[in-house]
Amino acid sequence: QVELVESGGGLVQAGGSLRLSCAASGRIFSINDMGWYRQAPGQQREVVASISSDGGTSYADSVKDRFIITRDNTKNTVYLQMNSLKPEDTAIYYCNALITPTGSFRGNYWGKGTLVTVSS
């Protein structure tokens, strides 16, 4: 059983920073791309940032130069450092990863989400 668990969400004032973490656990053979998505009330889920297994990154235009995605392959963990937060960043943030469990096929896994609220 593979699981993704996010942490680090909360309430912050505009201009502040938060750091999200997402740890993958279970019988994991390998992890390919990892990423963060978000869903604001009444909106569709959208990609925020992604990082490949060798460290290549991509970002949504709305968060470029403000958010930084990193990963620690020794801990099966991905991070999202969010700086200069804006009220429009308010959303539930979901972790996503392409994981090959031991003895099984690669699958697309999601965390349950962590709420980020940015007050003006």
PDB file of C-alpha atoms in Angstrom:
ATOM      1  CA  GLN A   1       0.000   0.000   0.000  1.00  0.00           C
ATOM      2  CA  VAL A   2       1.522   3.289  -1.138  1.00  0.00           C
ATOM      3  CA  GLU A   3       0.475   6.515   0.528  1.00  0.00           C
ATOM      4  CA  LEU A   4       1.218  10.217   0.053  1.00  0.00           C
ATOM      5  CA  VAL A   5       0.822  12.450   3.086  1.00  0.00           C
ATOM      6  CA  GLU A   6       1.008  16.241   2.856  1.00  0.00           C
ATOM      7  CA  SER A   7       1.794  18.647   5.667  1.00  0.00           C
ATOM      8  CA  GLY A   8       2.591  22.315   6.156  1.00  0.00           C
ATOM      9  CA  GLY A   9      -0.608  24.045   5.132  1.00  0.00           C
ATOM     10  CA  GLY A  10      -2.200  26.775   7.193  1.00  0.00           C
ATOM     11  CA  LEU A  11      -3.229  30.400   7.400  1.00  0.00           C
ATOM     12  CA  VAL A  12      -0.773  33.106   6.367  1.00  0.00           C
ATOM     13  CA  GLN A  13      -0.983  36.793   5.549  1.00  0.00           C
ATOM     14  CA  ALA A  14      -0.407  38.051   2.036  1.00  0.00           C
ATOM     15  CA  GLY A  15       3.301  38.411   1.372  1.00  0.00           C
ATOM     16  CA  GLY A  16       4.171  35.607   3.748  1.00  0.00           C
ATOM     17  CA  SER A  17       5.660  32.177   3.155  1.00  0.00           C
ATOM     18  CA  LEU A  18       4.754  28.546   3.750  1.00  0.00           C
ATOM     19  CA  ARG A  19       6.548  25.305   3.060  1.00  0.00           C
ATOM     20  CA  LEU A  20       4.577  22.226   2.112  1.00  0.00           C
ATOM     21  CA  SER A  21       5.936  18.704   2.430  1.00  0.00           C
ATOM     22  CA  CYS A  22       4.706  15.446   0.979  1.00  0.00           C
ATOM     23  CA  ALA A  23       6.141  12.106   1.997  1.00  0.00           C
ATOM     24  CA  ALA A  24       5.552   8.885   0.099  1.00  0.00           C
ATOM     25  CA  SER A  25       5.484   5.707   2.151  1.00  0.00           C
ATOM     26  CA  GLY A  26       4.879   2.021   1.624  1.00  0.00           C
ATOM     27  CA  ARG A  27       6.548  -0.635  -0.492  1.00  0.00           C
ATOM     28  CA  ILE A  28       8.068   1.632  -3.111  1.00  0.00           C
ATOM     29  CA  PHE A  29      10.379   0.456  -5.856  1.00  0.00           C
ATOM     30  CA  SER A  30      10.821   3.799  -7.592  1.00  0.00           C
ATOM     31  CA  ILE A  31       9.321   7.269  -7.905  1.00  0.00           C
ATOM     32  CA  ASN A  32       9.299   9.198 -11.174  1.00  0.00           C
ATOM     33  CA  ASP A  33       7.762  12.657 -11.442  1.00  0.00           C
ATOM     34  CA  MET A  34       6.400  14.322  -8.316  1.00  0.00           C
ATOM     35  CA  GLY A  35       4.311  17.441  -8.231  1.00  0.00           C
ATOM     36  CA  TRP A  36       1.875  19.773  -6.567  1.00  0.00           C
ATOM     37  CA  TYR A  37      -1.612  20.652  -7.734  1.00  0.00           C
ATOM     38  CA  ARG A  38      -4.168  22.977  -6.193  1.00  0.00           C
ATOM     39  CA  GLN A  39      -7.890  23.447  -6.273  1.00  0.00           C
ATOM     40  CA  ALA A  40      -9.568  26.673  -5.220  1.00  0.00           C
ATOM     41  CA  PRO A  41     -13.273  26.786  -4.310  1.00  0.00           C
ATOM     42  CA  GLY A  42     -15.380  26.494  -7.436  1.00  0.00           C
ATOM     43  CA  GLN A  43     -12.328  25.962  -9.632  1.00  0.00           C
ATOM     44  CA  GLN A  44     -10.791  22.998 -11.385  1.00  0.00           C
ATOM     45  CA  ARG A  45      -7.679  21.368 -10.051  1.00  0.00           C
ATOM     46  CA  GLU A  46      -4.590  22.857 -11.675  1.00  0.00           C
ATOM     47  CA  VAL A  47      -0.927  21.973 -11.730  1.00  0.00           C
ATOM     48  CA  VAL A  48       1.334  24.216  -9.675  1.00  0.00           C
ATOM     49  CA  ALA A  49       4.767  22.681 -10.093  1.00  0.00           C
ATOM     50  CA  SER A  50       6.442  19.399 -10.929  1.00  0.00           C
ATOM     51  CA  ILE A  51       9.867  17.855 -10.557  1.00  0.00           C
ATOM     52  CA  SER A  52      11.366  14.867 -12.332  1.00  0.00           C
ATOM     53  CA  SER A  53      13.441  12.159 -10.707  1.00  0.00           C
ATOM     54  CA  ASP A  54      16.635  13.882 -11.875  1.00  0.00           C
ATOM     55  CA  GLY A  55      15.558  17.297 -10.607  1.00  0.00           C
ATOM     56  CA  GLY A  56      14.116  18.972 -13.681  1.00  0.00           C
ATOM     57  CA  THR A  57      11.355  21.400 -12.707  1.00  0.00           C
ATOM     58  CA  SER A  58       8.410  23.184 -14.275  1.00  0.00           C
ATOM     59  CA  TYR A  59       6.012  25.771 -12.872  1.00  0.00           C
ATOM     60  CA  ALA A  60       2.658  27.302 -13.638  1.00  0.00           C
ATOM     61  CA  ASP A  61       3.066  30.878 -14.868  1.00  0.00           C
ATOM     62  CA  SER A  62       1.080  32.136 -11.879  1.00  0.00           C
ATOM     63  CA  VAL A  63       3.685  30.891  -9.382  1.00  0.00           C
ATOM     64  CA  LYS A  64       6.940  31.286 -11.300  1.00  0.00           C
ATOM     65  CA  ASP A  65       9.568  33.242  -9.358  1.00  0.00           C
ATOM     66  CA  ARG A  66       7.540  32.815  -6.135  1.00  0.00           C
ATOM     67  CA  PHE A  67       7.358  29.044  -5.547  1.00  0.00           C
ATOM     68  CA  ILE A  68      10.195  26.521  -5.511  1.00  0.00           C
ATOM     69  CA  ILE A  69       9.743  22.765  -5.778  1.00  0.00           C
ATOM     70  CA  THR A  70      12.427  20.408  -4.522  1.00  0.00           C
ATOM     71  CA  ARG A  71      12.662  16.754  -3.594  1.00  0.00           C
ATOM     72  CA  ASP A  72      14.723  14.511  -1.372  1.00  0.00           C
ATOM     73  CA  ASN A  73      14.947  11.114  -3.023  1.00  0.00           C
ATOM     74  CA  THR A  74      16.467   9.557   0.101  1.00  0.00           C
ATOM     75  CA  LYS A  75      13.286  10.429   1.994  1.00  0.00           C
ATOM     76  CA  ASN A  76      10.788   9.981  -0.866  1.00  0.00           C
ATOM     77  CA  THR A  77       9.654  13.505  -0.121  1.00  0.00           C
ATOM     78  CA  VAL A  78       8.752  16.512  -2.240  1.00  0.00           C
ATOM     79  CA  TYR A  79       8.590  20.071  -0.966  1.00  0.00           C
ATOM     80  CA  LEU A  80       6.971  23.271  -2.136  1.00  0.00           C
ATOM     81  CA  GLN A  81       8.407  26.508  -0.794  1.00  0.00           C
ATOM     82  CA  MET A  82       5.812  29.213  -1.328  1.00  0.00           C
ATOM     83  CA  ASN A  83       6.934  32.823  -1.036  1.00  0.00           C
ATOM     84  CA  SER A  84       5.214  36.170  -1.606  1.00  0.00           C
ATOM     85  CA  LEU A  85       1.875  34.480  -1.149  1.00  0.00           C
ATOM     86  CA  LYS A  86      -1.232  36.141  -2.555  1.00  0.00           C
ATOM     87  CA  PRO A  87      -4.899  35.707  -1.622  1.00  0.00           C
ATOM     88  CA  GLU A  88      -5.419  34.015  -4.993  1.00  0.00           C
ATOM     89  CA  ASP A  89      -3.049  31.251  -3.877  1.00  0.00           C
ATOM     90  CA  THR A  90      -5.720  30.129  -1.409  1.00  0.00           C
ATOM     91  CA  ALA A  91      -6.608  26.528  -2.248  1.00  0.00           C
ATOM     92  CA  ILE A  92      -6.303  22.934  -1.205  1.00  0.00           C
ATOM     93  CA  TYR A  93      -2.877  21.753  -2.315  1.00  0.00           C
ATOM     94  CA  TYR A  94      -2.488  18.157  -3.423  1.00  0.00           C
ATOM     95  CA  CYS A  95       0.654  16.119  -3.810  1.00  0.00           C
ATOM     96  CA  ASN A  96       0.950  13.833  -6.829  1.00  0.00           C
ATOM     97  CA  ALA A  97       3.538  11.228  -7.773  1.00  0.00           C
ATOM     98  CA  LEU A  98       4.167   8.510 -10.346  1.00  0.00           C
ATOM     99  CA  ILE A  99       5.190   5.549  -8.209  1.00  0.00           C
ATOM    100  CA  THR A 100       6.139   1.995  -9.010  1.00  0.00           C
ATOM    101  CA  PRO A 101       5.357  -0.119  -5.955  1.00  0.00           C
ATOM    102  CA  THR A 102       7.533  -3.127  -5.284  1.00  0.00           C
ATOM    103  CA  GLY A 103       6.205  -6.046  -7.318  1.00  0.00           C
ATOM    104  CA  SER A 104       3.534  -3.999  -9.043  1.00  0.00           C
ATOM    105  CA  PHE A 105       2.920  -1.599 -11.901  1.00  0.00           C
ATOM    106  CA  ARG A 106       3.511   2.127 -11.940  1.00  0.00           C
ATOM    107  CA  GLY A 107       0.545   4.171 -10.832  1.00  0.00           C
ATOM    108  CA  ASN A 108      -0.497   7.776 -10.350  1.00  0.00           C
ATOM    109  CA  TYR A 109      -0.948   8.541  -6.660  1.00  0.00           C
ATOM    110  CA  TRP A 110      -2.538  11.487  -4.855  1.00  0.00           C
ATOM    111  CA  GLY A 111      -2.410  12.800  -1.331  1.00  0.00           C
ATOM    112  CA  LYS A 112      -5.543  13.909   0.504  1.00  0.00           C
ATOM    113  CA  GLY A 113      -4.599  17.569   0.341  1.00  0.00           C
ATOM    114  CA  THR A 114      -3.622  20.354   2.699  1.00  0.00           C
ATOM    115  CA  LEU A 115      -5.406  23.676   2.945  1.00  0.00           C
ATOM    116  CA  VAL A 116      -3.526  26.912   2.343  1.00  0.00           C
ATOM    117  CA  THR A 117      -5.366  30.125   3.182  1.00  0.00           C
ATOM    118  CA  VAL A 118      -3.826  33.517   2.390  1.00  0.00           C
ATOM    119  CA  SER A 119      -5.492  36.494   4.012  1.00  0.00           C
ATOM    120  CA  SER A 120      -5.351  39.988   2.528  1.00  0.00           C
TER     121      SER A 120
END
